[in-house]
Every structure is written in C-alpha cells, then in structure tokens.
Coordinates of C-alpha atoms in Angstrom, one line a residue:
Chain A
X1 CA 93.2 95.9 291.8
X2 CA 91.1 93.8 294.9
X3 CA 92.0 91.1 297.0
X4 CA 89.2 89.0 294.5
X5 CA 91.2 89.7 291.2
X6 CA 94.4 89.2 292.6
X7 CA 93.5 85.7 293.6
X8 CA 91.8 84.9 290.0
X9 CA 95.1 86.3 289.0
X10 CA 97.0 83.7 291.2
X11 CA 94.8 80.8 290.2
X12 CA 95.1 81.1 287.0
X13 CA 99.1 81.3 286.6
X14 CA 99.0 78.1 288.8
X15 CA 97.0 75.6 286.9
X16 CA 97.9 72.3 286.0
X17 CA 96.1 70.0 284.2
X18 CA 97.8 67.2 287.3
X19 CA 94.5 66.6 289.3
X20 CA 96.9 65.9 292.8
X21 CA 99.3 69.0 292.0
X22 CA 95.7 71.5 291.2
X23 CA 94.9 69.9 295.1
X24 CA 97.7 70.6 296.7
X25 CA 98.0 74.4 295.0
X26 CA 94.8 74.8 295.5
X27 CA 94.8 74.2 299.1
X28 CA 98.2 77.0 299.3
X29 CA 96.9 79.7 297.2
X30 CA 93.7 79.3 300.9
X31 CA 93.5 82.6 302.4
X32 CA 96.4 85.3 302.6
X33 CA 96.1 89.0 303.2
X34 CA 98.2 89.5 299.8
X35 CA 99.9 91.8 301.1
X36 CA 103.3 92.0 298.7
X37 CA 101.0 92.0 296.2
X38 CA 99.6 94.9 297.2
X39 CA 102.7 96.7 297.4
X40 CA 104.0 96.5 294.2
X41 CA 100.4 97.2 292.7
X42 CA 100.8 100.7 294.7
X43 CA 104.7 101.5 293.9
X44 CA 103.9 100.6 290.5
X45 CA 100.9 104.2 290.6
X46 CA 104.1 106.4 291.2
X47 CA 104.3 106.8 287.6
X48 CA 103.5 105.1 283.7
X49 CA 103.3 101.4 283.8
X50 CA 101.6 98.1 281.9
X51 CA 99.0 97.2 284.1
X52 CA 99.1 93.7 282.8
X53 CA 103.2 93.0 283.3
X54 CA 102.8 95.0 287.0
X55 CA 100.3 91.8 288.2
X56 CA 101.9 89.3 287.1
X57 CA 105.1 90.4 289.1
X58 CA 102.8 91.4 292.0
X59 CA 101.1 88.1 291.9
X60 CA 104.4 85.8 290.7
X61 CA 106.4 87.7 294.0
X62 CA 102.6 86.6 295.9
X63 CA 103.8 82.9 294.6
X64 CA 107.8 83.0 296.1
X65 CA 105.9 84.3 299.6
X66 CA 103.3 81.7 299.2
X67 CA 106.7 78.4 298.6
X68 CA 109.3 80.0 300.9
X69 CA 106.3 79.9 303.7
X70 CA 105.4 75.8 302.5
X71 CA 108.8 75.5 302.6
X72 CA 109.0 76.5 306.2
X73 CA 106.5 75.1 307.4
X74 CA 108.0 71.9 306.5
X75 CA 111.0 72.7 307.9
X76 CA 109.7 74.3 311.3
X77 CA 107.4 70.9 311.0
X78 CA 104.4 73.7 311.4
X79 CA 101.3 72.3 312.5
X80 CA 99.1 74.9 310.8
X81 CA 99.3 77.3 308.5
X82 CA 96.5 80.7 308.0
X83 CA 94.2 78.4 309.7
X84 CA 94.5 75.3 308.1
X85 CA 96.4 72.3 309.2
X86 CA 99.3 72.9 307.1
X87 CA 100.4 72.2 303.4
X88 CA 102.6 69.0 304.3
X89 CA 100.9 68.1 307.3
X90 CA 97.8 67.6 305.6
X91 CA 99.5 65.6 302.8
X92 CA 102.6 64.8 303.2
X93 CA 106.4 66.5 303.5
X94 CA 107.2 65.0 299.7
X95 CA 104.2 66.7 298.2
X96 CA 104.4 70.0 299.8
X97 CA 108.6 70.1 299.0
X98 CA 107.8 69.7 295.2
X99 CA 104.2 72.2 295.4
X100 CA 106.9 75.2 297.3
X101 CA 109.7 74.2 293.9
X102 CA 106.5 74.4 291.2
X103 CA 105.1 77.6 292.9
X104 CA 108.6 79.0 292.1
X105 CA 109.3 78.2 289.0
X106 CA 105.7 78.9 287.4
X107 CA 107.0 82.9 289.3
X108 CA 110.2 83.0 287.5
X109 CA 107.9 81.9 284.6
X110 CA 106.2 85.5 285.5
X111 CA 108.5 87.1 285.9
X112 CA 110.4 86.3 282.1
X113 CA 108.3 88.4 280.8
X114 CA 109.2 91.2 282.5
X115 CA 112.0 93.9 283.0
X116 CA 115.3 92.0 284.1
X117 CA 115.9 94.2 286.9
X118 CA 112.7 93.0 287.8
X119 CA 114.4 89.7 288.2
X120 CA 117.2 89.9 289.3
X121 CA 115.1 91.8 292.6
X122 CA 113.6 88.8 293.2
X123 CA 115.9 86.3 292.7
X124 CA 118.8 88.5 295.1
X125 CA 115.9 88.6 297.1
X126 CA 115.2 85.0 297.5
X127 CA 118.6 84.5 298.3
X128 CA 119.3 86.7 301.2
X129 CA 115.7 85.0 302.4
X130 CA 117.4 81.1 302.3
X131 CA 121.0 82.7 303.0
X132 CA 119.7 84.1 306.4
X133 CA 117.3 80.9 307.1
X134 CA 120.8 79.3 307.0
X135 CA 122.6 81.7 308.6
X136 CA 120.1 81.7 311.5
X137 CA 120.7 78.3 311.9
X138 CA 124.3 79.0 313.3
X139 CA 123.4 81.3 316.5
X140 CA 123.5 80.6 319.4
X141 CA 122.6 82.4 322.6
X142 CA 120.9 85.7 322.6
X143 CA 122.0 88.7 320.3
X144 CA 120.3 91.2 319.6
X145 CA 121.8 92.6 316.0
X146 CA 121.7 88.6 314.9
X147 CA 117.7 89.3 315.1
X148 CA 117.4 92.1 313.1
X149 CA 119.7 90.5 310.6
X150 CA 117.5 87.3 310.5
X151 CA 114.3 89.2 310.5
X152 CA 115.6 91.7 307.1
X153 CA 117.0 89.2 305.4
X154 CA 113.5 86.4 305.8
X155 CA 111.0 89.5 306.0
X156 CA 112.1 92.6 304.9
X157 CA 113.9 91.7 301.8
X158 CA 110.6 90.0 300.0
X159 CA 108.9 93.6 301.1
X160 CA 111.4 95.7 299.5
X161 CA 111.6 93.9 296.7
X162 CA 108.2 93.8 296.1
X163 CA 108.5 98.2 296.7
X164 CA 111.2 98.5 294.3
X165 CA 110.1 96.2 291.6
X166 CA 106.6 99.0 291.7
X167 CA 109.2 101.8 291.5
X168 CA 111.2 99.5 288.3
X169 CA 107.6 99.2 286.6
X170 CA 106.7 102.9 286.6
X171 CA 110.2 103.3 285.5
X172 CA 111.6 105.5 288.5
X173 CA 114.7 106.9 288.2
X174 CA 117.3 104.4 290.4
X175 CA 117.6 107.0 293.9
X176 CA 113.2 106.8 294.0
X177 CA 113.5 103.0 293.4
X178 CA 115.7 103.2 296.0
X179 CA 113.9 104.8 298.6
X180 CA 110.5 102.4 297.8
X181 CA 113.1 99.4 298.8
X182 CA 113.6 101.4 301.4
X183 CA 110.2 102.6 302.6
X184 CA 109.7 98.0 302.0
X185 CA 112.4 97.3 304.1
X186 CA 111.5 99.1 307.0
X187 CA 107.4 97.9 306.8
X188 CA 108.8 94.3 306.8
X189 CA 110.5 94.7 309.9
X190 CA 107.9 96.0 311.5
X191 CA 105.7 93.2 310.4
X192 CA 107.6 90.9 311.2
X193 CA 108.4 92.6 315.0
X194 CA 104.9 92.7 315.3
X195 CA 104.1 89.4 314.7
X196 CA 106.5 87.8 317.1
X197 CA 105.5 90.0 319.4
X198 CA 101.7 88.4 318.6
X199 CA 103.7 85.3 318.6
X200 CA 104.7 85.7 322.3
X201 CA 101.6 88.8 323.6
X202 CA 99.0 87.5 321.1
X203 CA 95.5 85.5 322.0
X204 CA 95.3 82.1 319.7
X205 CA 91.7 82.8 320.2
X206 CA 92.3 86.1 317.5
X207 CA 94.6 85.3 315.6
X208 CA 94.6 82.8 312.3
X209 CA 97.5 80.6 314.0
X210 CA 98.6 79.4 316.9
X211 CA 100.9 81.6 319.3
X212 CA 104.1 81.4 321.7
X213 CA 105.4 78.9 318.8
X214 CA 109.0 81.1 318.8
X215 CA 109.9 80.4 322.2
X216 CA 108.6 76.6 321.9
X217 CA 111.0 76.3 319.2
X218 CA 114.0 78.1 321.7
X219 CA 114.0 80.8 318.7
X220 CA 114.8 84.4 320.5
X221 CA 112.7 86.7 319.5
X222 CA 112.8 91.1 319.6
X223 CA 110.1 91.1 323.2
X224 CA 112.5 87.7 324.9
X225 CA 116.0 89.3 323.8
X226 CA 114.6 92.9 325.5
X227 CA 113.2 90.1 328.6
X228 CA 116.8 88.5 328.8
X229 CA 118.0 91.8 328.6
X230 CA 116.7 93.4 331.4
X231 CA 115.7 90.1 333.8
X232 CA 118.3 89.9 336.5
X233 CA 117.6 85.8 336.5
X234 CA 118.3 86.4 332.3
X235 CA 121.0 83.5 332.4
X236 CA 118.0 81.0 334.7
X237 CA 116.0 81.5 331.8
X238 CA 117.7 81.2 329.6
X239 CA 118.6 77.3 330.8
X240 CA 114.7 77.2 331.0
X241 CA 114.3 78.1 327.4
X242 CA 117.3 75.8 325.4
X243 CA 116.0 72.7 327.5
X244 CA 112.5 73.1 326.4
X245 CA 109.5 76.0 328.4
X246 CA 106.4 74.3 330.1
X247 CA 102.7 75.3 329.7
X248 CA 103.4 77.0 332.9
X249 CA 107.2 78.5 333.0
X250 CA 106.0 79.9 329.8
X251 CA 102.5 81.7 331.3
X252 CA 105.3 82.9 334.1
X253 CA 107.8 84.7 331.7
X254 CA 104.5 86.4 329.4
X255 CA 103.8 87.6 332.7
X256 CA 107.5 88.3 333.7
X257 CA 108.2 90.2 330.5
X258 CA 105.1 92.6 330.6
X259 CA 106.4 93.4 334.0
X260 CA 109.6 94.7 332.4
X261 CA 107.4 96.1 329.9
X262 CA 108.9 94.0 327.3
X263 CA 105.9 95.0 325.4
X264 CA 106.0 98.4 325.4
X265 CA 109.7 98.6 324.2
X266 CA 108.3 96.1 321.1
X267 CA 105.9 97.4 320.0
X268 CA 107.7 100.4 320.5
X269 CA 110.2 99.1 318.0
X270 CA 108.0 98.9 315.6
X271 CA 106.5 102.0 315.5
X272 CA 110.1 103.5 314.7
X273 CA 110.3 100.9 311.4
X274 CA 106.7 102.5 310.9
X275 CA 108.8 106.5 310.5
X276 CA 111.6 105.7 309.3
X277 CA 109.1 103.5 306.3
X278 CA 107.5 106.8 306.6
X279 CA 110.2 109.1 305.9
X280 CA 111.4 107.0 303.0
X281 CA 108.2 108.0 301.5
X282 CA 108.6 111.5 301.5
X283 CA 111.8 111.1 300.1
X284 CA 110.1 110.4 296.9
X285 CA 108.3 113.3 294.7
X286 CA 104.6 113.9 295.7
X287 CA 101.6 111.5 294.7
X288 CA 98.7 111.1 295.4
X289 CA 99.7 107.3 295.8
X290 CA 101.2 108.1 299.1
X291 CA 98.2 108.3 301.6
X292 CA 97.6 104.7 300.5
X293 CA 101.2 103.7 301.0
X294 CA 101.5 105.5 304.2
X295 CA 98.0 103.9 305.2
X296 CA 98.9 100.6 304.3
X297 CA 102.1 100.8 306.9
X298 CA 100.2 102.5 309.7
X299 CA 98.2 99.7 309.8
X300 CA 101.3 97.4 310.1
X301 CA 100.4 98.3 313.4
X302 CA 97.4 97.5 314.1
X303 CA 97.8 94.2 315.3
X304 CA 99.3 95.4 318.0
X305 CA 95.8 96.3 319.7
X306 CA 93.4 94.4 318.2
X307 CA 94.6 91.0 319.1
X308 CA 96.4 91.3 322.4
Chain B
X1 CA 134.5 74.8 278.0
X2 CA 136.2 71.8 280.4
X3 CA 135.0 70.5 282.9
X4 CA 137.0 72.2 285.0
X5 CA 136.1 75.9 283.5
X6 CA 132.4 74.6 283.8
X7 CA 133.2 74.1 287.4
X8 CA 135.2 77.3 287.8
X9 CA 131.9 79.8 286.9
X10 CA 129.8 77.0 288.9
X11 CA 131.6 78.0 292.2
X12 CA 131.9 81.6 291.1
X13 CA 128.5 81.6 290.5
X14 CA 127.0 80.2 293.6
X15 CA 129.9 82.4 295.8
X16 CA 128.4 83.5 299.3
X17 CA 129.6 85.4 302.4
X18 CA 127.7 83.4 305.3
X19 CA 130.0 80.5 305.7
X20 CA 128.1 77.3 306.6
X21 CA 126.1 78.2 303.2
X22 CA 129.2 78.3 301.2
X23 CA 129.9 75.0 303.1
X24 CA 126.6 73.6 302.2
X25 CA 127.5 74.7 298.4
X26 CA 130.8 73.2 298.3
X27 CA 129.5 70.3 299.2
X28 CA 126.3 70.2 296.6
X29 CA 129.3 71.0 293.8
X30 CA 131.5 68.4 294.2
X31 CA 131.4 65.7 291.8
X32 CA 129.0 65.3 288.4
X33 CA 129.4 64.2 285.0
X34 CA 128.3 68.4 283.8
X35 CA 125.9 67.0 281.2
X36 CA 123.4 68.8 280.9
X37 CA 125.5 71.8 280.9
X38 CA 127.3 69.9 278.1
X39 CA 124.6 69.7 275.9
X40 CA 124.2 73.2 276.0
X41 CA 127.1 74.6 275.0
X42 CA 127.5 71.8 272.3
X43 CA 124.0 73.0 270.9
X44 CA 124.9 76.4 271.1
X45 CA 127.4 75.6 268.7
X46 CA 125.3 75.3 265.5
X47 CA 125.1 79.3 265.2
X48 CA 126.9 82.4 266.7
X49 CA 126.6 82.6 270.1
X50 CA 127.9 85.1 273.1
X51 CA 130.2 82.6 274.9
X52 CA 129.6 84.7 278.6
X53 CA 125.5 83.7 278.2
X54 CA 126.3 80.2 276.8
X55 CA 127.9 79.8 279.6
X56 CA 125.7 81.3 282.4
X57 CA 123.3 79.7 281.1
X58 CA 125.0 76.2 281.1
X59 CA 125.5 76.5 284.0
X60 CA 121.9 77.8 285.6
X61 CA 120.8 74.4 284.3
X62 CA 123.5 72.8 286.5
X63 CA 122.3 74.1 289.2
X64 CA 119.1 73.7 288.6
X65 CA 119.9 69.7 288.0
X66 CA 121.9 69.9 291.6
X67 CA 118.9 71.7 293.8
X68 CA 116.6 69.0 292.6
X69 CA 118.9 66.3 293.5
X70 CA 119.5 67.9 296.8
X71 CA 115.3 68.5 297.0
X72 CA 114.4 64.7 295.4
X73 CA 117.8 62.7 298.0
X74 CA 115.9 64.5 301.5
X75 CA 112.4 63.5 299.5
X76 CA 114.1 60.0 299.2
X77 CA 116.0 59.9 302.4
X78 CA 118.8 58.8 300.2
X79 CA 122.1 58.7 302.0
X80 CA 124.6 59.1 299.0
X81 CA 124.5 61.1 296.2
X82 CA 128.0 61.3 294.2
X83 CA 129.7 58.4 297.0
X84 CA 129.2 61.2 299.5
X85 CA 127.2 61.1 302.1
X86 CA 124.2 63.4 300.7
X87 CA 123.5 66.5 301.7
X88 CA 120.3 66.5 304.0
X89 CA 122.2 63.3 305.3
X90 CA 125.0 65.2 306.4
X91 CA 124.1 68.6 307.8
X92 CA 120.2 68.6 308.3
X93 CA 116.8 68.6 306.0
X94 CA 116.8 72.2 306.8
X95 CA 119.6 73.7 305.6
X96 CA 119.8 70.8 302.3
X97 CA 115.9 72.1 301.4
X98 CA 117.3 75.6 302.3
X99 CA 120.1 75.2 299.8
X100 CA 118.3 74.4 296.9
X101 CA 116.1 77.1 297.0
X102 CA 119.3 78.9 297.4
X103 CA 120.7 77.0 294.2
X104 CA 117.3 78.0 292.1
X105 CA 117.5 81.2 293.2
X106 CA 121.0 81.5 291.9
X107 CA 120.1 79.4 288.8
X108 CA 117.1 82.2 287.5
X109 CA 119.6 85.4 289.2
X110 CA 121.7 83.6 285.8
X111 CA 118.8 83.1 283.4
X112 CA 118.0 87.2 284.2
X113 CA 120.5 88.1 281.9
X114 CA 119.7 85.9 278.9
X115 CA 116.5 85.8 276.8
X116 CA 113.6 85.5 278.1
X117 CA 112.2 81.9 275.5
X118 CA 116.0 80.7 277.7
X119 CA 114.2 81.9 281.1
X120 CA 111.2 80.3 279.7
X121 CA 112.3 77.7 278.7
X122 CA 114.4 76.1 282.0
X123 CA 111.0 77.4 283.7
X124 CA 108.1 75.4 282.0
X125 CA 111.1 72.3 282.4
X126 CA 111.0 72.7 286.4
X127 CA 107.3 72.9 286.5
X128 CA 107.2 69.4 284.8
X129 CA 109.5 68.0 286.7
X130 CA 107.6 68.7 289.7
X131 CA 104.6 68.2 288.0
X132 CA 106.0 64.3 287.3
X133 CA 107.2 63.8 290.7
X134 CA 104.2 64.5 292.6
X135 CA 102.2 62.7 289.9
X136 CA 104.4 59.7 290.6
X137 CA 103.0 59.4 293.9
X138 CA 99.1 58.5 292.6
X139 CA 100.3 56.1 290.4
X140 CA 100.0 52.6 292.0
X141 CA 100.8 49.3 290.3
X142 CA 102.8 48.6 287.5
X143 CA 102.8 51.4 284.1
X144 CA 104.5 51.2 281.5
X145 CA 102.8 54.0 280.4
X146 CA 103.2 56.0 283.3
X147 CA 106.9 55.4 283.3
X148 CA 107.6 56.5 280.4
X149 CA 105.6 60.0 281.1
X150 CA 107.3 59.9 284.6
X151 CA 110.7 59.8 283.5
X152 CA 110.1 62.2 280.9
X153 CA 109.0 64.7 283.3
X154 CA 111.9 63.7 285.7
X155 CA 114.6 63.4 283.5
X156 CA 113.8 63.6 279.8
X157 CA 112.1 67.4 280.1
X158 CA 115.8 68.7 281.1
X159 CA 117.9 67.2 279.2
X160 CA 116.0 69.0 276.5
X161 CA 115.3 71.9 277.6
X162 CA 119.1 72.6 278.0
X163 CA 119.1 71.6 273.9
X164 CA 116.9 73.9 273.6
X165 CA 118.2 76.2 275.3
X166 CA 121.3 76.1 273.8
X167 CA 119.6 76.3 269.9
X168 CA 117.6 79.8 271.7
X169 CA 121.0 80.6 272.1
X170 CA 122.7 80.3 268.0
X171 CA 119.8 81.8 266.8
X172 CA 118.5 78.8 265.5
X173 CA 114.9 78.8 263.7
X174 CA 112.2 77.4 265.6
X175 CA 111.9 74.1 264.0
X176 CA 115.7 74.1 264.3
X177 CA 115.6 74.3 268.1
X178 CA 112.4 72.0 267.9
X179 CA 115.0 69.3 266.7
X180 CA 117.6 70.3 269.3
X181 CA 114.8 69.5 271.6
X182 CA 113.8 66.2 270.4
X183 CA 117.7 65.4 270.3
X184 CA 117.8 65.7 274.1
X185 CA 114.4 64.4 275.1
X186 CA 115.1 61.0 273.6
X187 CA 119.2 61.4 275.1
X188 CA 117.1 61.7 278.0
X189 CA 114.9 59.1 278.3
X190 CA 117.8 56.7 277.3
X191 CA 119.9 58.3 280.2
X192 CA 117.1 57.4 282.7
X193 CA 116.7 53.8 281.2
X194 CA 120.2 53.5 281.1
X195 CA 119.9 54.4 285.2
X196 CA 117.1 52.8 286.1
X197 CA 118.6 49.6 284.7
X198 CA 122.6 49.8 286.5
X199 CA 120.2 50.8 289.8
X200 CA 119.0 47.1 288.8
X201 CA 122.1 45.5 287.2
X202 CA 124.7 47.3 287.7
X203 CA 127.7 46.6 290.2
X204 CA 127.7 48.4 293.5
X205 CA 131.1 48.3 293.3
X206 CA 131.7 49.7 290.1
X207 CA 128.5 52.5 290.2
X208 CA 129.5 55.8 292.4
X209 CA 126.3 55.1 294.4
X210 CA 124.7 52.2 296.4
X211 CA 122.4 50.1 293.6
X212 CA 119.0 48.4 294.3
X213 CA 117.5 51.7 295.7
X214 CA 114.4 51.6 293.3
X215 CA 112.4 48.4 293.7
X216 CA 114.0 49.1 297.7
X217 CA 111.6 52.1 297.4
X218 CA 108.5 49.8 295.3
X219 CA 109.5 51.9 292.7
X220 CA 108.7 49.9 289.1
X221 CA 111.1 51.0 286.6
X222 CA 111.2 49.6 283.4
X223 CA 113.2 46.5 283.9
X224 CA 110.7 45.1 286.8
X225 CA 108.0 45.9 285.0
X226 CA 109.0 44.0 281.7
X227 CA 109.3 41.4 284.7
X228 CA 105.9 41.5 285.9
X229 CA 105.0 42.1 282.1
X230 CA 105.9 38.3 281.0
X231 CA 106.9 36.5 285.1
X232 CA 104.4 33.5 285.5
X233 CA 104.1 34.6 289.2
X234 CA 104.0 38.0 288.2
X235 CA 100.9 38.8 291.0
X236 CA 102.9 36.8 294.2
X237 CA 106.2 39.2 293.2
X238 CA 103.6 43.0 293.0
X239 CA 102.1 41.9 296.4
X240 CA 106.0 41.0 297.3
X241 CA 107.5 44.1 296.2
X242 CA 105.0 46.3 297.9
X243 CA 105.4 44.7 301.2
X244 CA 109.0 44.9 301.0
X245 CA 111.9 42.5 299.4
X246 CA 114.7 41.1 301.9
X247 CA 117.8 40.6 299.9
X248 CA 117.6 37.1 299.5
X249 CA 114.3 37.8 297.6
X250 CA 115.8 40.4 295.8
X251 CA 118.7 38.5 294.8
X252 CA 116.1 36.3 293.1
X253 CA 114.2 38.5 291.6
X254 CA 117.0 40.0 289.6
X255 CA 117.5 36.7 288.5
X256 CA 114.4 35.3 287.1
X257 CA 114.6 39.2 285.1
X258 CA 117.5 38.2 283.7
X259 CA 117.0 34.3 283.1
X260 CA 113.9 36.9 280.8
X261 CA 115.9 38.8 279.6
X262 CA 114.7 41.6 280.9
X263 CA 118.1 43.0 280.9
X264 CA 118.3 42.8 277.3
X265 CA 114.7 44.0 276.8
X266 CA 115.8 46.9 278.8
X267 CA 119.1 47.8 277.2
X268 CA 117.6 47.5 273.7
X269 CA 114.7 49.9 275.1
X270 CA 117.6 52.3 275.8
X271 CA 119.1 52.1 272.2
X272 CA 116.0 52.7 271.2
X273 CA 116.1 56.1 272.1
X274 CA 119.5 57.4 271.5
X275 CA 118.1 56.2 267.3
X276 CA 115.6 57.9 267.6
X277 CA 117.5 61.3 269.5
X278 CA 120.5 60.7 266.6
X279 CA 117.4 60.8 264.0
X280 CA 116.4 64.5 265.5
X281 CA 120.2 65.4 265.3
X282 CA 120.4 64.3 261.8
X283 CA 117.5 66.6 260.5
X284 CA 119.4 69.0 261.3
X285 CA 121.7 71.4 259.2
X286 CA 125.6 69.9 258.7
X287 CA 127.3 70.7 260.5
X288 CA 130.6 69.5 262.8
X289 CA 129.1 69.7 266.2
X290 CA 126.6 67.1 265.2
X291 CA 129.3 64.5 265.3
X292 CA 129.7 65.5 269.0
X293 CA 126.6 65.3 269.8
X294 CA 126.4 62.3 268.5
X295 CA 129.8 60.8 270.0
X296 CA 128.0 62.2 273.1
X297 CA 124.1 60.5 273.0
X298 CA 126.5 56.8 272.1
X299 CA 128.3 57.3 275.5
X300 CA 125.2 57.2 277.2
X301 CA 124.9 53.2 276.7
X302 CA 128.6 52.9 277.4
X303 CA 127.9 52.3 281.3
X304 CA 125.3 48.9 280.2
X305 CA 129.4 47.3 279.3
X306 CA 131.4 48.5 281.9
X307 CA 128.8 48.4 284.7
X308 CA 127.4 45.1 285.1

C-alpha cells in the first residue's frame, strides 16, 4: 500500500456532507509521512490477514495521530504544522478541537469493525498519551527519567500500539505480539529523540516546521537535559530558560551544548533505541518483512545527517 | 441501578495512578443527573441482557457526554458547570482538553467489550455531535430549521444512541431498536428545548448554572427565534443581539418575549416532542419498562414549572 493509497482510504473515511468540516478535514489530512499506518501494514505481513481490515486499522491509527496533533497544536499555541498554518491558527480553536474529536470518533468507528484486542490496544494507547501530557504539566526542573516516561507515553505508546495491532491482525501469538510492541516502543523513543534533537540542532530551512520551539516553551528535551548535567553554569542556564531565552542566548546555549558534545550524546541515545528495536525484531520468526522493518527503523536516524 | 451505583462504576472506569489526572477526573465526575446512562439501563430491560455489559455501555455513554461537556465549556469559555467552576476555568485549557480526550478513550475502551453495533451507534453519534457544532459556526441570522438540526445533532443524537444501545443489548429486532432510537431522539429534543427555555426564562437562583448565557453568546434559541418571528421590531433586536445586549436590554427582550407568549410557545414545543417520544414508545411490545420510560419523559417538562 503506497502513500497515495493510504491517503485515499483516509480521505474516504473522513468524508462528510458538512462543507466547513470537510474543509477542516482536508487541511488536517495534508502532508505527513504516514509512519504509523506503515507500521501496521508491515507488521501485519508476519502472517495471513484480511487486507481491508488491516487498511482500516492503519488508517484509524493515523486518524488518532492526526487528532492528537490538532489538539496538541491548540494546547501549545503552535502556528505551523507540516509547513502549513496549524488548523486552529487558520480556522480558530473551536473548529480545531471539534475536528480532533470528530477524527477520534471516526477512528473508533473504523476500529469497531476490527478485533476487540485491536480496539483495547488503541484505547489504552490514547489513555496513556493523555495521561502523559497531563503528567508532564507537573514536571518542574530537569529530570531525565521524567523525559523518557513522557516521550514514551506521548510518542512510543502509539508506535508500539500500531505494531501490536499489526501482530494481532495477522494472528501472531501473544509473545510475538509483545516483541512487535517492543520494537515499536523503542522505534518511537528513537523517533522522538531525533525530533527533539532536530528541534534544537536542526536547520529550519531544511525542516518542515520551525525549530527551537521546545526551548522557547521551557520544555527540557534530552540534549538540553544533558547540557544541564554537564555545564558548570547549569543553574544560571536553568534560570534563564524558565525566564525565557533571548535569541542570542538560545544560540549561545546551542553552541555551548555542541561544545559539550550534547548533540553526539543525543544522536547516540537515538541509536541505542534503534539497536534495542532491532534486537526485539530479531526475536521474531524469520520473515522477509523483518528487513523492511529494519530498514524503516534505521531510516529514523537519517534526519540526523540530513537536516542539520 | 441507582445514581450511586452508576457513580461507582464511573469512578472505577476512569481510575488512574496519575494524581493530577485523577484530580481532574474527580472534578469532571461531580454532579450530573445521569440521564443518558439511565436510558441505556431502562431500554435494555425490554429483553434479556448481560447486566455487566449494560452497565459498561451506560457508563461509557455518560463518559462521552462528560467529555463533550468539558470540551464545550473550553470552547464556549463557560466558567460554571453543575454549580462548580468549569474544569478548564479551575485547571486551565490544556488539562481540560486532555481530560476530555482521556474520557473519550476510556469510553471506547469500555465499548470495546460490547457488541459492534453498540460501538458504531456511539461513534456515529459523536461524529454527528461534532459535525453539528461545526455546522452551527456557519449559521448566521435567525433560522428555526437550523436550530432544530443543531439541537438534534448536539443533544438528541446521544439520547437516541443511548436508547438504541439499550435495545441492541437486549437483542431487540431492528425495527424495535428504531422505535427506541426515535423515543430517545424526541426526548433529547424536548430536553434541549427545555434547557433553552430555562436559559432565557429560568430563575438563576433555582438552577445549577447561570442563566441567559445563550443570548450573551449571540446564540438564537427557540424562544428568541419565535420572538424575532413575532416582534414588529425584530430587525432592531437582531442587530442589538449581534452587537451584544446590555443587562437592561436583555430584561427588556425577555419581558417582550413573555408578552408575545414565546415562553408558552416554547413550552408547547417541548411538550410536542414528548408526545412524539411517547408515540414511539407505544409502538414497542407491551412491557412494564414503558411506564418508567414514559415517567422519565414526562419529568423532562417538570423544570418548566419548578425553575421559573
């Protein structure tokens, strides 16, 4: 199933006779790499499966991802998403929140046609995503353990759920589903670490979104946490970050972080997660699809070379 | 199943080890009449059913209602809900939107354990609710047809879905499910018309929420639409409403609307919907539960006497 085919199923799933809603949905569906649906489709290839069912679940998981992006952008006040104005920025908060809710409901409508285990896997993932975002609101000060818990709930849970669903749909045994879920979990962590790396060190010109957003919002990601661990002036920097950095201070922090090899450290941390993902993949019965999944996993690290 | 029992199942369903989230959920679950779960429980009594399954579906529908209230309050900027500060007003927009999402996911987790027809009925209802709210954003000027479409999608759809789910759970045949759904639909319309009546003519002292909110937000409900139909000065009033009424103007409008019997007209419209609901109920095979449902329906009109 190609990107275009995924897009076609997505478009069909969300169709509505309400013209404003359709406009909102079209905007919400523009762009995106479709990584999560690809994981469902690939993981389902470990065994016999119903192609239509797999497509519907893949699309449902993408819709849930899109819904959470829309709500996150409202909550973060983000203005750009996938090189376009964020939905709420263009249409307002009210239509954006409602579009997110509509996408959630549409996703569950698709999942209703599938196995119960799929539905419970996905609902647990969403509960975890919401719980993680709420937990994050209470984190104060640098805390690497809290960072990993947070990115686990925010990103890795849905990657992991996508892979497990693939496994459920091709009727893998539970321990094998668990390996797929573990693969997805570490892949998700790596993906988020790379994202956080790019937000700090990436070139805005090469990325499809503005960079240096996390620092501006006072969010301490892995490279900054590492920097605060190593810098002799950590206390002063932490104070500056909570107060809000000027553009010059941001550049200064990034240069100092590079000097202390926080970029390499972060890239290595992403690499470690990919290694753990591949280790889980190796535990599964030999199947040509492992190669595709391994390739997809290793490509997660490519932006570290391409976008800096 | 008593109110207290519904509350106990609700509380158990949303339990989380995240302390802030638990606090948010406790606040969200406070109060409420539990009308929608009661409809599921009563309608399921038309036949043999699995008590646990029925309870879970009843609770899931209440959770969906609560989630939509939380999101609506964020979107309307409402400050009070059920005599308490609205969730977003107390805790902020971010935790409130996420708590809503968490409740949606929890609800679907419960529905996942039930029949597919239940799940698709509920997801269709949510899609309709969101679509209705979005459609409403494009309505300009007085439009009674648009009003009925809107309150149908906003309120009657979920009442109707609750009743249909009850029918599905006790394995009623499709035409009988349709009568239950029709009963719920007209009951929901009546309920919303009563709510809109009270918002305009109700006594704030006797209600568990502030009154005269709709007019202040420029929302034209049935009594105001009727007033604009009858008043020789409709154009002037409409202009004033769009500009924003002063407290004195609001009182003036209400007095003028009473003078033109818009209160009686609105009460009669609610009564008509109850009559249609009872008519649908009569089509069902004779069963003692009809009496309970009829009583519940007629009580919908009680606040018209009690809260003005």
